Short mmCIF file of C-alpha atoms in Angstrom, two decimals:
data_model
loop_
_atom_site.label_atom_id
_atom_site.label_comp_id
_atom_site.label_asym_id
_atom_site.label_seq_id
_atom_site.Cartn_x
_atom_site.Cartn_y
_atom_site.Cartn_z
CA MET Y 5 7.09 72.56 33.36
CA SER Y 6 7.74 69.03 34.64
CA GLN Y 7 5.47 65.98 34.24
CA ALA Y 8 5.36 65.66 38.04
CA THR Y 9 4.02 69.20 38.38
CA VAL Y 10 1.30 68.54 35.79
CA SER Y 11 0.33 65.29 37.55
CA LEU Y 12 0.06 67.00 40.93
CA VAL Y 13 -2.14 69.77 39.58
CA LEU Y 14 -4.46 67.41 37.68
CA ALA Y 15 -4.74 65.20 40.75
CA GLY Y 16 -5.87 68.23 42.76
CA LYS Y 17 -3.03 67.89 45.25
CA LYS Y 18 -1.66 70.86 47.17
CA GLN Y 19 2.09 71.19 47.61
CA GLY Y 20 2.19 74.50 49.50
CA ALA Y 21 4.05 77.26 47.72
CA ALA Y 22 5.94 74.76 45.54
CA ILE Y 23 3.32 75.15 42.80
CA SER Y 24 2.19 78.69 42.14
CA ASP Y 25 -1.35 79.72 41.36
CA GLU Y 26 -0.20 80.86 37.94
CA THR Y 27 1.27 77.43 37.16
CA ARG Y 28 -1.94 75.72 38.27
CA ARG Y 29 -3.97 78.04 36.06
CA LYS Y 30 -1.85 77.27 33.00
CA VAL Y 31 -2.04 73.50 33.56
CA LEU Y 32 -5.82 73.51 34.01
CA GLU Y 33 -6.36 75.74 30.96
CA ALA Y 34 -4.24 73.40 28.84
CA ALA Y 35 -6.17 70.39 30.13
CA ARG Y 36 -9.49 71.99 29.22
CA ALA Y 37 -8.22 72.91 25.75
CA LEU Y 38 -7.05 69.34 25.15
CA GLY Y 39 -10.30 67.82 26.49
CA TYR Y 40 -8.42 65.94 29.21
CA VAL Y 41 -10.52 63.63 31.45
CA PRO Y 42 -8.89 61.96 34.51
CA ASP Y 43 -8.45 58.19 34.16
CA PRO Y 44 -9.64 56.54 37.42
CA ALA Y 45 -7.97 53.25 36.49
CA ALA Y 46 -4.60 54.94 36.09
CA ARG Y 47 -5.02 56.72 39.42
CA ARG Y 48 -5.81 53.43 41.13
CA LEU Y 49 -2.83 51.67 39.58
CA ALA Y 50 -0.56 54.50 40.68
CA ALA Y 51 -1.85 54.07 44.22
CA ALA Y 52 -1.28 50.27 44.02
CA ARG Y 53 -4.96 49.78 44.86
CA ASN Y 54 -7.86 49.35 42.48
CA ASP Y 55 -10.72 50.00 44.91
CA LEU Y 56 -12.22 46.86 43.37
CA LEU Y 57 -13.66 43.90 45.24
CA GLY Y 58 -14.20 40.63 43.40
CA VAL Y 59 -17.12 38.22 43.76
CA PHE Y 60 -16.67 34.60 42.67
CA SER Y 61 -19.40 31.94 42.86
CA PHE Y 62 -18.66 28.22 42.71
CA THR Y 63 -22.12 27.33 41.45
CA ALA Y 64 -22.35 26.12 37.84
CA THR Y 65 -24.03 29.33 36.64
CA PHE Y 66 -23.74 32.72 38.25
CA PRO Y 67 -27.20 33.66 39.56
CA THR Y 68 -29.09 36.27 37.60
CA ASP Y 69 -32.65 35.46 38.71
CA VAL Y 70 -33.82 37.69 41.56
CA GLN Y 71 -35.46 34.60 43.08
CA HIS Y 72 -32.18 32.69 43.19
CA SER Y 73 -31.02 31.91 46.73
CA TYR Y 74 -27.74 33.77 46.13
CA TYR Y 75 -29.36 36.99 44.94
CA PRO Y 76 -29.98 38.42 48.45
CA PHE Y 77 -26.30 37.81 49.30
CA LEU Y 78 -25.33 39.92 46.29
CA VAL Y 79 -27.75 42.68 47.30
CA GLY Y 80 -26.02 42.99 50.67
CA VAL Y 81 -22.59 42.85 49.01
CA GLU Y 82 -23.45 45.61 46.53
CA GLN Y 83 -24.98 47.95 49.09
CA GLU Y 84 -22.09 47.64 51.56
CA ALA Y 85 -19.44 47.92 48.83
CA ALA Y 86 -21.07 51.08 47.48
CA ALA Y 87 -21.24 52.58 50.96
CA ARG Y 88 -17.50 51.98 51.34
CA GLY Y 89 -16.54 53.36 47.95
CA TYR Y 90 -15.67 50.06 46.26
CA ASP Y 91 -16.65 48.85 42.81
CA LEU Y 92 -17.43 45.18 42.23
CA VAL Y 93 -16.07 42.73 39.67
CA LEU Y 94 -18.00 39.51 39.02
CA PHE Y 95 -15.73 36.66 37.99
CA THR Y 96 -17.34 34.08 35.74
CA GLY Y 97 -15.23 30.95 36.15
CA SER Y 98 -18.29 29.23 37.59
CA SER Y 99 -20.04 29.42 34.21
CA SER Y 100 -17.66 26.78 32.86
CA GLY Y 101 -18.38 24.31 35.62
CA GLY Y 102 -16.59 25.81 38.59
CA ALA Y 103 -13.05 26.89 39.36
CA GLY Y 104 -11.56 23.42 39.16
CA ALA Y 105 -12.74 22.92 35.57
CA ALA Y 106 -10.42 25.61 34.22
CA GLY Y 107 -7.13 24.35 35.63
CA PRO Y 108 -5.00 24.65 38.79
CA ASP Y 109 -4.83 28.45 38.71
CA ALA Y 110 -8.43 29.12 37.75
CA LEU Y 111 -8.77 31.66 40.55
CA GLY Y 112 -5.73 33.66 39.43
CA ARG Y 113 -7.88 36.26 37.69
CA VAL Y 114 -9.32 37.44 40.99
CA ARG Y 115 -5.96 39.07 41.74
CA LEU Y 116 -7.07 41.91 39.49
CA ALA Y 117 -9.16 43.04 42.47
CA ASP Y 118 -7.88 44.21 45.84
CA GLY Y 119 -9.62 41.23 47.45
CA CYS Y 120 -12.36 38.75 46.65
CA LEU Y 121 -15.53 37.29 48.14
CA PHE Y 122 -16.28 33.64 47.44
CA LEU Y 123 -19.57 31.83 47.81
CA GLY Y 124 -20.84 28.38 46.94
CA ARG Y 125 -21.59 25.03 48.52
CA HIS Y 126 -18.37 23.34 47.37
CA ALA Y 127 -15.16 25.34 47.12
CA PRO Y 128 -11.80 24.15 45.63
CA ALA Y 129 -9.59 23.97 48.71
CA ALA Y 130 -6.27 23.84 46.85
CA GLU Y 131 -6.90 26.94 44.75
CA LEU Y 132 -8.24 28.95 47.68
CA GLY Y 133 -5.35 27.75 49.81
CA ARG Y 134 -2.84 29.13 47.32
CA LEU Y 135 -4.53 32.53 47.29
CA VAL Y 136 -4.62 32.73 51.07
CA GLY Y 137 -1.03 31.47 51.33
CA ASP Y 138 0.09 34.30 49.05
CA GLY Y 139 -1.55 36.82 51.35
CA PHE Y 140 -4.37 37.73 48.97
CA PRO Y 141 -7.38 39.09 50.92
CA ALA Y 142 -10.18 36.53 50.59
CA VAL Y 143 -13.44 36.01 52.46
CA HIS Y 144 -15.88 33.13 52.02
CA ILE Y 145 -19.59 33.73 52.59
CA GLY Y 146 -20.43 30.70 54.69
CA ARG Y 147 -18.36 28.75 57.19
CA ARG Y 148 -15.06 27.43 55.78
CA ASP Y 149 -12.90 26.86 58.84
CA GLU Y 150 -11.56 23.66 57.28
CA LEU Y 151 -9.38 25.88 55.06
CA GLU Y 152 -6.67 27.23 57.34
CA GLY Y 153 -6.27 30.98 57.15
CA LEU Y 154 -9.35 31.64 55.03
CA ALA Y 155 -11.59 34.30 56.58
CA TRP Y 156 -15.33 33.68 56.48
CA VAL Y 157 -18.66 34.97 57.71
CA GLY Y 158 -21.54 32.63 58.38
CA ALA Y 159 -25.02 32.18 59.74
CA ASP Y 160 -25.63 30.44 63.05
CA TYR Y 161 -27.27 27.35 61.58
CA VAL Y 162 -26.56 25.29 64.70
CA SER Y 163 -28.68 27.41 67.04
CA ALA Y 164 -31.36 27.96 64.39
CA ALA Y 165 -31.77 24.25 63.69
CA ALA Y 166 -31.94 23.48 67.42
CA ASP Y 167 -34.70 26.08 67.79
CA VAL Y 168 -36.76 24.37 65.07
CA VAL Y 169 -36.46 21.02 66.88
CA ALA Y 170 -37.43 22.67 70.16
CA HIS Y 171 -40.54 24.05 68.48
CA LEU Y 172 -41.55 20.62 67.15
CA ALA Y 173 -40.83 18.93 70.48
CA GLY Y 174 -42.91 21.57 72.23
CA LEU Y 175 -45.83 20.62 69.99
CA GLY Y 176 -45.55 17.05 71.24
CA HIS Y 177 -43.49 15.31 68.53
CA ARG Y 178 -41.32 12.50 69.88
CA ARG Y 179 -39.95 11.04 66.62
CA ILE Y 180 -38.41 13.50 64.16
CA VAL Y 181 -36.32 12.73 61.06
CA LEU Y 182 -33.91 15.06 59.24
CA VAL Y 183 -33.61 14.71 55.46
CA ARG Y 184 -30.32 15.99 54.00
CA GLU Y 185 -27.91 15.57 51.11
CA ASP Y 186 -25.05 13.12 51.50
CA ASP Y 187 -22.00 15.38 51.56
CA GLU Y 188 -19.85 17.25 54.04
CA ALA Y 189 -20.68 20.83 53.09
CA PRO Y 190 -20.19 22.94 56.24
CA ALA Y 191 -23.72 24.40 56.05
CA SER Y 192 -25.19 20.88 56.00
CA THR Y 193 -22.94 19.73 58.83
CA ASP Y 194 -23.93 22.72 60.97
CA ARG Y 195 -27.63 22.14 60.36
CA GLU Y 196 -27.32 18.47 61.31
CA SER Y 197 -25.30 19.33 64.43
CA GLY Y 198 -27.99 21.75 65.56
CA PHE Y 199 -30.74 19.26 64.76
CA LEU Y 200 -29.10 16.52 66.84
CA ALA Y 201 -28.33 18.94 69.66
CA GLY Y 202 -31.99 19.97 69.69
CA LEU Y 203 -33.09 16.34 69.90
CA GLY Y 204 -30.72 15.69 72.77
CA LYS Y 205 -31.87 18.75 74.70
CA ALA Y 206 -35.49 17.65 74.29
CA GLY Y 207 -34.68 14.13 75.46
CA LEU Y 208 -35.49 12.61 72.05
CA ASP Y 209 -33.73 9.88 70.09
CA ALA Y 210 -30.67 11.34 68.34
CA GLY Y 211 -29.39 8.05 66.93
CA GLU Y 212 -28.60 7.16 63.32
CA SER Y 213 -32.25 6.64 62.46
CA ALA Y 214 -32.92 10.33 63.13
CA VAL Y 215 -30.98 11.43 60.00
CA PHE Y 216 -31.70 10.34 56.43
CA ARG Y 217 -28.75 11.13 54.13
CA SER Y 218 -29.00 10.63 50.39
CA ALA Y 219 -26.91 11.57 47.36
CA ASP Y 220 -30.14 11.57 45.35
CA PRO Y 221 -33.08 12.45 47.61
CA ALA Y 222 -35.51 12.60 44.68
CA ALA Y 223 -34.90 8.90 43.94
CA ASP Y 224 -34.46 7.63 47.50
CA LEU Y 225 -37.18 9.48 49.40
CA THR Y 226 -40.30 7.77 48.07
CA ALA Y 227 -43.91 7.77 49.21
CA ALA Y 228 -43.44 4.16 50.35
CA ARG Y 229 -40.49 5.10 52.56
CA LEU Y 230 -42.49 7.98 54.02
CA ARG Y 231 -45.39 5.66 54.85
CA ASP Y 232 -42.96 3.27 56.57
CA TRP Y 233 -41.67 6.08 58.76
CA ILE Y 234 -45.19 7.12 59.67
CA ALA Y 235 -46.08 3.53 60.53
CA ASP Y 236 -42.97 3.39 62.73
CA GLY Y 237 -44.11 6.41 64.76
CA VAL Y 238 -42.34 9.32 63.04
CA THR Y 239 -44.62 12.37 63.11
CA ALA Y 240 -42.36 15.22 61.97
CA PHE Y 241 -39.82 15.67 59.18
CA VAL Y 242 -37.18 18.35 58.76
CA ALA Y 243 -35.28 19.07 55.53
CA GLU Y 244 -32.17 21.15 54.98
CA GLU Y 245 -32.05 24.02 52.51
CA THR Y 246 -29.34 23.95 49.83
CA ASP Y 247 -28.77 25.86 46.61
CA THR Y 248 -30.53 23.02 44.74
CA GLY Y 249 -33.32 22.53 47.28
CA SER Y 250 -33.20 18.78 46.54
CA ALA Y 251 -33.96 17.57 50.08
CA TRP Y 252 -37.05 19.77 50.49
CA ARG Y 253 -38.23 19.02 46.94
CA ALA Y 254 -37.99 15.29 47.61
CA LEU Y 255 -39.78 15.51 50.97
CA HIS Y 256 -42.45 17.81 49.55
CA GLY Y 257 -43.01 15.44 46.62
CA ALA Y 258 -43.17 12.30 48.76
CA VAL Y 259 -45.75 13.87 51.07
CA ARG Y 260 -47.90 14.85 48.11
CA GLU Y 261 -47.54 11.45 46.42
CA ALA Y 262 -48.43 9.61 49.63
CA GLY Y 263 -51.60 11.67 49.98
CA TYR Y 264 -50.56 13.31 53.25
CA GLU Y 265 -51.15 16.92 54.20
CA ALA Y 266 -49.24 19.05 56.70
CA PRO Y 267 -50.00 19.71 59.47
CA ARG Y 268 -53.05 17.43 59.41
CA ASP Y 269 -51.18 14.13 58.99
CA LEU Y 270 -47.61 15.07 59.83
CA SER Y 271 -45.49 18.13 60.53
CA LEU Y 272 -42.85 19.53 58.19
CA ALA Y 273 -40.05 22.02 58.77
CA LEU Y 274 -37.36 23.49 56.55
CA LEU Y 275 -33.97 24.64 57.79
CA GLY Y 276 -33.95 27.70 55.53
CA SER Y 277 -36.25 29.12 52.87
CA PRO Y 278 -38.17 27.06 50.29
CA PRO Y 279 -37.18 27.12 46.60
CA PRO Y 280 -39.17 29.97 45.02
CA ASP Y 281 -40.13 27.85 42.00
CA LEU Y 282 -41.75 25.18 44.19
CA PRO Y 283 -45.24 26.38 45.14
CA ALA Y 284 -46.42 25.33 48.57
CA ALA Y 285 -49.87 25.41 50.11
CA HIS Y 286 -48.48 26.78 53.36
CA VAL Y 287 -45.44 28.73 54.53
CA PRO Y 288 -43.11 26.09 56.00
CA THR Y 289 -42.04 26.15 59.62
CA GLY Y 290 -38.30 26.78 59.88
CA PHE Y 291 -35.96 29.74 59.84
CA ASP Y 292 -34.87 32.50 57.47
CA VAL Y 293 -31.22 32.97 56.56
CA PRO Y 294 -30.15 36.65 56.80
CA ARG Y 295 -28.55 36.68 53.35
CA PRO Y 296 -28.26 40.46 52.79
CA GLU Y 297 -26.75 40.87 56.26
CA LEU Y 298 -24.23 38.11 55.52
CA GLY Y 299 -23.24 39.76 52.25
CA ALA Y 300 -22.71 43.09 53.98
CA ALA Y 301 -20.73 41.48 56.80
CA ALA Y 302 -18.49 39.77 54.26
CA VAL Y 303 -17.69 43.11 52.58
CA ARG Y 304 -16.87 44.70 55.94
CA LEU Y 305 -14.47 41.87 56.74
CA LEU Y 306 -12.87 41.94 53.30
CA ALA Y 307 -12.42 45.72 53.42
CA ALA Y 308 -10.63 45.34 56.74
CA LEU Y 309 -8.32 42.67 55.31
CA VAL Y 310 -7.55 44.83 52.27
CA ALA Y 311 -6.62 47.66 54.62
CA GLY Y 312 -4.32 45.35 56.56
CA GLU Y 313 -6.46 45.40 59.66
CA LYS Y 314 -7.28 42.49 61.92
CA ALA Y 315 -11.02 41.97 62.03
CA GLY Y 316 -13.64 39.33 62.53
CA GLU Y 317 -17.37 39.03 62.09
CA PRO Y 318 -19.51 37.08 64.56
CA LEU Y 319 -21.98 34.46 63.40
CA VAL Y 320 -25.14 36.12 62.15
CA PRO Y 321 -28.30 34.77 63.84
CA CYS Y 322 -31.15 33.36 61.78
CA THR Y 323 -34.79 34.27 62.39
CA PHE Y 324 -37.21 31.54 63.48
CA ARG Y 325 -40.26 31.23 61.23
CA PRO Y 326 -43.36 29.62 62.88
CA GLY Y 327 -44.90 28.81 59.50
CA GLU Y 328 -48.03 26.79 58.83
CA THR Y 329 -46.72 23.27 58.28
CA SER Y 330 -46.33 22.18 61.89
CA GLY Y 331 -48.83 21.31 64.58
CA PRO Y 332 -49.43 18.70 67.26
CA PRO Y 333 -48.94 15.11 66.11
CA PRO Y 334 -52.11 13.43 64.88
CA ALA Y 335 -53.98 11.38 67.47
CA ALA Y 336 -53.15 7.68 67.38
CA PRO Y 337 -55.99 5.52 66.03
CA SER Y 338 -58.02 3.96 68.84
#
């Protein structure tokens, strides 16, 4: 009896009359006597596919807290992967300081999977470029169109940010300032673009003074600076959401230190969801990012790439959140 015949029987494959019922019976009886258990890894290797999808985060520590902003992404990833029959592999290069800290081929390990999802505010372009150039299926969760050939799925931050500005303008605010980190992360750029577009559509000032960029918002956004803005006629402030939450933390702290209260003295809005470890008296006006939906969309796109299919995912819309931190601007003192 040949090895090929045994393999076909154990794999449950039918080859017409080529393998008799008697031969199948003998093979299966021998397998039971020997305590044979099929090896799924060997089957996958033989098929040149592992049915494994990788997940790689560029944050310093892979999120394990259910309140972490990345956790809902992973929930969507897991549910969609399970529905499609894939297992997940979590790569831990981020625990040592990100992919770039481990050398020029730090992402090489992800090739153990059939394809890989990447997420994080700052991604190493060179390493990702090599993977994509080699034809390895890769999808980034979040816009990354600056990396040619890298597939991505993203939220429509531009429209969502413009909607928040429209809400504030509709309440009567004429001077609005955006607080953001000083970098070129695509999510930040999209939020600012939407913010400025919203100002322009409302006929409000969209000049340089409308955006406050800082590499260290906690140090630069002080109570004194906030009072100066208020004295200059600013009545509403908008902060971007990031994985650190530094812009919203700084704005929230400056408002508290200055003795102001929203929406009594000024209006506040957040382009995203507040950090869960920062208690707030009111739910902030802003929008919610559809993180589970983005994770699921990323898996669908990656599965299509692994199968060699051409596919794309549209921008996923965000949901406007009226919140409790915005209202009409306070009446000017008489």
